[in-house]
Coordinates of C-alpha atoms in Angstrom, one line a residue:
M1 CA 0.0 0.0 0.0
Q2 CA 1.4 3.3 -1.1
S3 CA 1.7 5.8 1.8
A4 CA -0.1 9.1 1.3
R5 CA 2.1 12.0 0.6
A6 CA 2.1 15.0 2.9
P7 CA 0.4 17.9 1.3
R8 CA 2.8 20.4 -0.2
P9 CA 2.7 23.6 1.9
Q10 CA 0.9 26.4 0.2
P11 CA 2.7 29.8 -0.2
D12 CA 1.6 32.4 2.3
P13 CA -0.5 34.9 0.2
D14 CA 0.5 37.8 2.5
S15 CA 4.2 37.0 1.9
R16 CA 3.8 36.6 -1.8
Q17 CA 1.9 39.9 -2.0
L18 CA 4.5 41.6 0.2
R19 CA 7.3 40.6 -2.1
R20 CA 5.3 41.8 -5.1
V21 CA 4.7 45.2 -3.5
A22 CA 8.3 45.5 -2.5
L23 CA 9.4 44.8 -6.1
S24 CA 6.8 47.3 -7.3
G25 CA 8.2 50.0 -5.0
L26 CA 11.8 49.2 -6.1
L27 CA 10.9 49.5 -9.8
G28 CA 8.9 52.7 -9.3
T29 CA 11.7 54.5 -7.4
A30 CA 14.3 53.1 -9.9
V31 CA 12.3 54.7 -12.8
E32 CA 12.0 57.9 -10.7
F33 CA 15.8 58.2 -10.1
Y34 CA 16.7 56.9 -13.5
D35 CA 14.7 59.6 -15.2
F36 CA 15.9 62.4 -12.9
L37 CA 19.5 61.4 -12.9
V38 CA 19.6 60.8 -16.6
Y39 CA 18.4 64.4 -17.0
G40 CA 20.9 65.7 -14.4
T41 CA 23.8 63.8 -16.1
V42 CA 22.9 64.9 -19.6
A43 CA 22.2 68.5 -18.4
A44 CA 25.7 68.6 -17.0
L45 CA 27.2 67.4 -20.3
V46 CA 25.3 69.0 -23.2
F47 CA 22.0 70.7 -22.4
G48 CA 23.6 74.1 -21.8
E49 CA 24.6 74.3 -25.5
L50 CA 21.7 72.4 -27.0
F51 CA 18.9 74.3 -25.3
F52 CA 20.6 77.5 -24.1
P53 CA 23.2 78.2 -26.8
R54 CA 23.2 82.0 -26.7
A55 CA 24.3 82.1 -23.1
D56 CA 27.9 81.9 -22.1
P57 CA 29.0 78.4 -20.8
A58 CA 28.7 79.2 -17.1
V59 CA 25.2 80.7 -17.5
G60 CA 24.2 77.9 -19.8
T61 CA 25.1 75.3 -17.2
I62 CA 23.2 77.2 -14.5
A63 CA 20.2 77.5 -16.9
A64 CA 20.3 73.8 -17.6
F65 CA 20.3 73.0 -13.9
G66 CA 17.5 75.5 -13.5
T67 CA 15.3 73.2 -15.6
F68 CA 16.5 70.4 -13.3
A69 CA 15.2 72.5 -10.3
A70 CA 11.9 73.1 -12.2
G71 CA 11.1 69.4 -11.9
Y72 CA 11.7 69.6 -8.2
V73 CA 9.6 72.7 -7.7
A74 CA 6.6 70.7 -9.1
R75 CA 7.2 67.8 -6.8
P76 CA 5.3 69.2 -3.7
L77 CA 2.4 69.9 -6.0
G78 CA 2.4 66.3 -7.1
G79 CA 2.6 65.3 -3.4
I80 CA -0.5 67.4 -2.6
V81 CA -2.6 66.2 -5.6
F82 CA -1.7 62.5 -5.6
G83 CA -1.6 62.5 -1.8
H84 CA -5.1 63.7 -1.6
F85 CA -6.5 61.1 -4.0
G86 CA -4.3 58.4 -2.6
D87 CA -5.7 59.1 0.9
R88 CA -9.3 59.3 -0.5
L89 CA -9.4 56.8 -3.3
G90 CA -6.5 54.4 -2.8
R91 CA -2.8 53.9 -3.1
K92 CA -2.7 51.5 -6.1
S93 CA -4.4 53.7 -8.7
M94 CA -2.2 56.6 -7.9
M95 CA 0.9 54.5 -8.2
L96 CA -0.1 53.5 -11.7
M97 CA -0.8 57.0 -12.8
T98 CA 2.4 58.4 -11.5
M99 CA 4.5 55.7 -13.2
V100 CA 2.9 56.4 -16.6
L101 CA 3.4 60.1 -16.3
M102 CA 6.9 59.7 -15.2
G103 CA 8.0 57.4 -18.0
A104 CA 6.1 59.2 -20.7
G105 CA 7.7 62.5 -19.7
S106 CA 11.2 61.1 -19.9
F107 CA 10.5 59.4 -23.2
L108 CA 9.2 62.7 -24.7
I109 CA 12.3 64.6 -23.6
G110 CA 14.3 62.1 -25.7
L111 CA 12.2 63.2 -28.7
L112 CA 12.5 67.0 -28.2
P113 CA 13.9 69.2 -30.9
T114 CA 16.8 71.4 -29.8
Y115 CA 17.2 75.2 -29.9
D116 CA 18.7 75.1 -33.4
T117 CA 15.5 73.5 -34.7
I118 CA 12.6 75.3 -33.0
G119 CA 14.3 78.2 -31.2
V120 CA 12.9 79.3 -27.8
W121 CA 10.2 76.6 -27.8
A122 CA 12.9 74.0 -27.1
P123 CA 13.7 75.2 -23.6
V124 CA 10.0 75.9 -23.0
L125 CA 9.0 72.4 -23.9
L126 CA 11.9 71.0 -21.9
I127 CA 10.8 72.8 -18.7
T128 CA 7.2 71.8 -19.3
L129 CA 8.1 68.1 -19.5
R130 CA 10.2 68.6 -16.4
V131 CA 7.2 70.0 -14.5
V132 CA 5.1 67.1 -15.7
Q133 CA 7.7 64.7 -14.5
G134 CA 8.0 66.5 -11.2
I135 CA 4.3 66.4 -10.5
A136 CA 4.3 62.6 -11.2
I137 CA 7.3 61.9 -9.1
G138 CA 5.8 64.0 -6.3
G139 CA 3.2 61.3 -5.8
E140 CA 5.3 58.3 -6.8
W141 CA 7.5 57.8 -3.7
G142 CA 4.7 58.3 -1.2
G143 CA 2.4 55.7 -2.8
A144 CA 5.2 53.1 -3.3
T145 CA 6.6 53.5 0.2
L146 CA 3.1 53.5 1.9
M147 CA 2.1 50.3 0.0
V148 CA 5.2 48.5 1.3
V149 CA 5.0 49.7 4.9
E150 CA 1.2 49.1 5.2
H151 CA 1.5 45.6 3.7
V152 CA 4.3 44.8 6.1
E153 CA 2.2 46.0 9.0
H154 CA -0.8 43.8 7.9
A155 CA 1.4 40.7 7.3
E156 CA 3.0 41.1 10.8
R157 CA -0.3 41.4 12.5
T158 CA -1.6 38.3 10.6
R159 CA 1.3 36.3 11.8
G160 CA 1.2 37.7 15.3
T161 CA 4.9 38.7 15.3
T162 CA 6.1 41.5 17.5
H163 CA 9.4 42.2 15.7
R164 CA 8.7 45.0 13.3
R165 CA 10.6 45.1 10.0
R166 CA 9.2 48.1 8.3
G167 CA 12.6 49.6 7.9
L168 CA 14.0 46.5 6.1
W169 CA 11.0 46.1 3.7
S170 CA 10.8 49.9 3.0
S171 CA 14.4 49.8 2.1
F172 CA 13.5 48.1 -1.2
T173 CA 11.8 51.3 -2.3
Q174 CA 14.8 53.3 -1.2
L175 CA 17.1 50.9 -3.1
G176 CA 15.5 52.2 -6.3
A177 CA 17.6 55.3 -5.8
P178 CA 21.1 53.7 -6.3
L179 CA 19.6 51.2 -8.7
G180 CA 18.3 54.0 -10.9
S181 CA 21.6 55.8 -10.5
V182 CA 23.6 52.7 -11.6
T183 CA 21.3 52.2 -14.5
S184 CA 21.4 55.8 -15.6
A185 CA 25.2 56.1 -15.2
G186 CA 25.7 52.8 -17.1
V187 CA 23.6 53.9 -20.0
V188 CA 25.0 57.4 -20.2
T189 CA 28.6 55.9 -19.9
L190 CA 27.9 53.8 -23.0
V191 CA 26.5 56.6 -25.1
S192 CA 29.1 59.1 -23.9
M193 CA 31.8 56.8 -25.5
L194 CA 30.4 57.9 -28.9
P195 CA 32.3 60.6 -30.8
D196 CA 31.4 64.0 -29.5
D197 CA 29.4 65.1 -32.6
E198 CA 27.3 61.9 -32.5
F199 CA 26.7 62.2 -28.8
R200 CA 25.5 65.8 -29.2
S201 CA 23.4 65.1 -32.2
W202 CA 21.5 61.9 -31.2
G203 CA 23.4 59.9 -28.5
W204 CA 22.1 61.9 -25.6
R205 CA 18.5 60.9 -26.5
V206 CA 19.1 57.2 -26.1
P207 CA 18.9 57.1 -22.2
F208 CA 15.6 59.0 -22.3
L209 CA 14.1 56.8 -24.9
L210 CA 15.1 53.6 -23.0
S211 CA 13.0 54.7 -20.0
L212 CA 10.0 53.2 -21.9
V213 CA 11.4 49.8 -21.1
L214 CA 11.6 50.5 -17.4
L215 CA 8.0 51.8 -17.6
A216 CA 6.7 48.7 -19.2
V217 CA 8.3 46.4 -16.6
G218 CA 7.1 48.6 -13.7
L219 CA 3.5 48.6 -15.0
F220 CA 3.5 44.9 -15.5
V221 CA 4.4 44.4 -11.8
R222 CA 2.2 47.1 -10.4
L223 CA -1.0 45.8 -12.1
K224 CA -0.6 42.6 -10.0
V225 CA -0.3 44.4 -6.7
A226 CA -3.3 44.4 -4.3
E227 CA -4.5 47.6 -2.5
S228 CA -3.1 48.4 0.9
P229 CA -4.9 46.4 3.6
L230 CA -4.6 49.2 6.1
F231 CA -6.1 51.7 3.7
T232 CA -9.0 49.3 2.9
A233 CA -9.7 48.8 6.6
A234 CA -9.6 52.6 7.2
K235 CA -11.9 53.1 4.2
Q236 CA -14.5 50.7 5.6
A237 CA -14.4 52.1 9.1
P238 CA -17.1 54.6 10.1
R239 CA -16.2 58.1 9.2
T240 CA -17.0 61.3 11.0
P241 CA -19.0 63.6 8.8
A242 CA -16.8 66.7 9.4
R243 CA -13.5 65.1 8.4
R244 CA -11.3 67.6 6.6
P245 CA -9.4 67.1 3.4
P246 CA -6.0 65.3 4.0
L247 CA -4.0 68.5 3.3
A248 CA -6.1 70.5 5.7
E249 CA -5.6 67.8 8.3
V250 CA -1.9 67.8 7.9
L251 CA -1.6 71.6 7.9
R252 CA -3.7 71.9 11.0
R253 CA -0.7 70.6 12.9
P254 CA 2.2 71.7 10.6
R255 CA 5.1 70.9 12.9
P256 CA 5.3 67.2 12.0
L257 CA 5.3 68.2 8.3
L258 CA 8.1 70.7 8.8
L259 CA 10.1 68.1 10.7
A260 CA 9.5 65.5 7.9
C261 CA 10.8 68.0 5.4
C262 CA 13.9 69.0 7.4
V263 CA 15.0 65.5 8.3
G264 CA 15.6 64.6 4.6
I265 CA 17.5 67.8 3.6
G266 CA 20.9 66.4 4.4
A267 CA 20.4 63.2 2.4
F268 CA 19.0 64.9 -0.7
T269 CA 21.7 67.7 -0.7
A270 CA 24.4 65.1 -0.6
Q271 CA 22.7 63.0 -3.2
A272 CA 22.4 65.9 -5.7
L273 CA 25.9 67.3 -5.2
L274 CA 27.6 63.9 -5.3
T275 CA 25.8 62.5 -8.4
G276 CA 24.5 64.8 -11.1
F277 CA 26.3 68.0 -10.1
M278 CA 29.6 66.0 -9.4
I279 CA 29.7 65.0 -13.1
S280 CA 29.9 68.6 -14.2
Y281 CA 32.3 69.6 -11.4
A282 CA 34.7 66.7 -11.9
V283 CA 34.8 67.0 -15.7
D284 CA 35.7 70.7 -15.3
H285 CA 38.5 69.6 -13.0
G286 CA 40.1 67.4 -15.7
Y287 CA 38.4 64.0 -15.3
T288 CA 37.0 62.3 -18.4
R289 CA 33.2 61.6 -18.6
P290 CA 33.7 57.8 -18.4
Q291 CA 35.9 58.2 -15.3
V292 CA 33.3 60.2 -13.4
L293 CA 30.4 58.0 -14.5
I294 CA 32.3 54.9 -13.4
A295 CA 32.9 56.5 -10.0
V296 CA 29.2 57.3 -9.6
T297 CA 28.3 53.8 -10.6
V298 CA 30.7 52.3 -8.0
A299 CA 29.4 54.6 -5.3
S300 CA 25.8 53.5 -6.2
C301 CA 26.8 49.9 -6.0
A302 CA 28.1 50.5 -2.5
A303 CA 24.8 52.2 -1.6
L304 CA 23.0 49.0 -2.7
V305 CA 24.7 47.3 0.2
V306 CA 24.6 50.1 2.8
L307 CA 20.9 51.1 2.4
P308 CA 19.4 47.8 3.5
V309 CA 21.9 47.4 6.3
A310 CA 21.1 50.9 7.6
S311 CA 17.4 50.2 7.3
T312 CA 17.6 46.9 9.0
L313 CA 19.7 48.4 11.8
S314 CA 17.0 51.1 12.3
D315 CA 14.4 48.3 13.0
R316 CA 16.6 47.2 15.9
V317 CA 18.1 50.3 17.4
G318 CA 15.7 52.9 16.1
R319 CA 15.4 55.4 13.2
R320 CA 16.9 58.4 15.0
P321 CA 20.4 57.0 15.9
V322 CA 20.9 55.6 12.4
V323 CA 19.9 58.8 10.6
L324 CA 21.9 60.8 13.1
A325 CA 25.0 58.7 12.5
G326 CA 24.7 59.3 8.7
A327 CA 24.3 63.0 9.2
V328 CA 27.4 63.2 11.4
A329 CA 29.4 61.1 8.9
S330 CA 28.3 63.3 6.0
A331 CA 29.4 66.5 7.8
A332 CA 32.7 64.9 9.0
L333 CA 33.5 63.7 5.4
A334 CA 32.5 66.9 3.5
F335 CA 35.9 68.5 3.3
P336 CA 37.9 65.2 2.8
V337 CA 35.5 64.1 0.1
L338 CA 36.0 67.4 -1.9
A339 CA 39.7 67.2 -1.3
L340 CA 39.9 63.7 -2.8
V341 CA 37.9 64.9 -5.8
D342 CA 40.2 67.9 -6.3
S343 CA 43.2 65.6 -6.3
G344 CA 42.7 64.7 -9.9
S345 CA 43.1 60.9 -9.2
P346 CA 40.4 58.7 -10.7
G347 CA 41.0 56.2 -7.9
L348 CA 40.6 58.9 -5.2
L349 CA 37.5 60.1 -7.0
I350 CA 35.9 56.7 -6.6
L351 CA 36.9 56.6 -2.9
A352 CA 35.4 60.1 -2.4
L353 CA 32.0 59.2 -3.9
V354 CA 31.9 55.8 -2.1
L355 CA 32.5 57.6 1.3
G356 CA 30.2 60.5 0.6
Q357 CA 27.3 58.9 -1.3
G358 CA 27.7 55.2 -0.8
L359 CA 28.3 55.3 3.0
A360 CA 27.2 58.6 4.6
Q361 CA 24.3 59.6 2.4
S362 CA 22.9 56.1 2.2
T363 CA 22.9 55.8 6.0
M364 CA 20.8 58.9 6.2
Y365 CA 18.5 57.9 3.3
G366 CA 17.9 54.3 4.1
P367 CA 15.5 54.6 7.1
L368 CA 13.8 57.7 5.7
G369 CA 10.9 55.8 4.1
A370 CA 9.9 54.0 7.3
L371 CA 10.5 57.1 9.4
L372 CA 8.3 59.5 7.3
T373 CA 5.4 57.0 7.0
E374 CA 5.5 56.4 10.7
M375 CA 4.9 60.1 11.4
F376 CA 1.3 60.3 10.0
G377 CA -2.0 58.5 10.5
T378 CA -3.4 56.2 7.8
H379 CA -6.1 58.7 6.6
V380 CA -3.4 61.3 5.8
R381 CA -0.3 59.3 5.5
Y382 CA 0.0 59.6 1.7
T383 CA -0.4 63.3 1.8
G384 CA 1.9 64.0 4.9
A385 CA 4.7 61.7 3.9
S386 CA 4.7 62.7 0.3
I387 CA 4.7 66.5 0.9
G388 CA 7.4 66.1 3.6
Y389 CA 9.6 64.0 1.4
Q390 CA 9.1 66.2 -1.7
M391 CA 9.7 69.4 0.1
A392 CA 13.0 67.9 1.3
T393 CA 13.9 67.1 -2.3
L394 CA 13.0 70.6 -3.4
V395 CA 15.1 72.3 -0.8
G396 CA 17.9 69.7 -0.6
A397 CA 18.3 68.4 -4.2
G398 CA 16.3 70.9 -6.3
F399 CA 18.2 74.0 -5.5
S400 CA 21.6 72.7 -4.3
P401 CA 23.0 72.2 -7.9
V402 CA 22.1 75.8 -8.8
I403 CA 23.5 77.1 -5.5
A404 CA 26.6 75.1 -6.0
S405 CA 27.1 76.4 -9.6
S406 CA 26.7 80.0 -8.4
L407 CA 29.1 79.5 -5.5
L408 CA 31.8 78.0 -7.8
A409 CA 31.4 81.0 -10.1
A410 CA 31.6 83.5 -7.2
Y411 CA 34.6 81.8 -5.5
D412 CA 36.8 81.1 -8.6
G413 CA 36.1 77.3 -8.5
S414 CA 37.0 76.8 -4.8
S415 CA 35.4 73.6 -3.4
T416 CA 35.2 75.1 0.2
P417 CA 31.7 76.5 -0.3
L418 CA 30.5 73.1 -1.6
S419 CA 31.9 71.4 1.6
L420 CA 30.2 74.0 3.7
L421 CA 27.0 73.3 1.9
L422 CA 27.2 69.6 2.6
C423 CA 28.0 70.4 6.3
G424 CA 25.1 72.8 6.7
S425 CA 22.6 70.4 5.2
A426 CA 23.8 67.5 7.4
A427 CA 23.5 69.8 10.4
I428 CA 19.8 70.5 9.6
T429 CA 19.1 66.8 9.5
A430 CA 21.0 66.2 12.7
L431 CA 19.1 68.9 14.6
T432 CA 15.8 67.7 13.2
V433 CA 16.5 64.1 14.3
W434 CA 17.1 65.4 17.8
R435 CA 13.5 66.8 17.9
L436 CA 11.9 63.6 16.5
R437 CA 10.2 61.0 18.7
E438 CA 11.4 57.4 18.1
T439 CA 8.7 55.5 16.2
H440 CA 10.2 52.2 15.0
A441 CA 8.5 50.1 17.7
D442 CA 5.0 51.6 17.3
A443 CA 2.1 50.2 15.4
L444 CA 1.1 52.3 12.5
D445 CA -2.4 53.0 13.9
S446 CA -1.2 53.7 17.4
P447 CA -2.4 57.0 19.0
A448 CA 1.1 58.4 18.3
H449 CA 0.2 58.3 14.6
R450 CA -3.0 60.3 14.8
L451 CA -3.1 63.9 13.9
D452 CA -5.8 64.6 16.6
N453 CA -3.5 63.2 19.3
P454 CA -2.7 66.0 21.8
A455 CA 1.1 65.3 21.4
P456 CA 1.7 65.8 17.6
E457 CA 3.1 62.6 16.1
G458 CA 6.8 62.5 15.3
I459 CA 7.7 65.0 17.9
R460 CA 10.1 64.1 20.6
S461 CA 8.3 64.4 24.0

């Protein structure tokens, strides 16, 4: 008699869905950073002469980075719009819309005629597409991160576990940043090996057109993702008739929103100065384009290791000490990093970016997704986390390349103002962390995460 086989264990649907959501967040953020860093890289290399040819070279570079900032200026607007509907209608539908707008905007930039073809309409259309991208990206990060964090919370409750891993799982969304950087740097490195005339005529378009591939893959994954269980439960709960719009709820107690903005400034300033802006700076100091892009790629690969480590550590010891350690390291390394870059050695350039971006910046950035989502209640979490994050990108990353370009022009190319800019932004993050309340061990719907709680959430008591 043949013995009956034991039934094969069925996969846990929560675990399967959680992995799918994490992959969706990773791809979404990768598309986001790919699109923005491709623009930053190409802007540093050729956009000044292609779209602003009548300006002198220094003004052309500043103008090109100005369109870079235009995309960041639109981000808070995207956070408000998509945050509102994400808190009212659902996370998933907003994630699909933001990804389509993001990828389409980048693809259309790759098709834009230059100034020589259509005159002043070239920079006008370029800035318009940057604004569209910025609005879409303003809602992308919040939806992707919330979906991961809220699915993690649901899965842990279902299993009855008390060890929270929101930092670890949300790090997949954060990993999209270095992944997008590696991909963009790799693609631009390949096309930059073309002869200069070919790169300027058509080669710069290739990285933008390839964003369509990332868009297709990302949409395929996102269509299979289920809506956030926490949002579904909150939607089905009885509602008070006088509930304000999410933005009004967040602004009613603005201090958590201000703290959410300030805590990310150090990470985003370092990210902007040590990636897109660094390409222009290093090329002006005698490095070849491939040398700089290789250094950025190596630093991004280091970040792929440091980010999940820092995020996992924040699940164990707390968000505050990990982010604070990254801020202190960023300030301490600011002058050494720029000195290494100024040395003219390609090997020291790689070391500089690994230390500044791969280590210090990634330590600040890794726990940020979990930290910001833990500062707001479920019914306003999309709005609050998105606006806080996007305001930090606007201040830290949107304006810092323009400020850095102006400082270099004013101080005859000295790197000292850039080091001070890195130190100052890290100090803002460090001081903000000191005012935050630790949230890594709290349930997402605990009283600490309600805007109507007498002690505003996210504030250190």
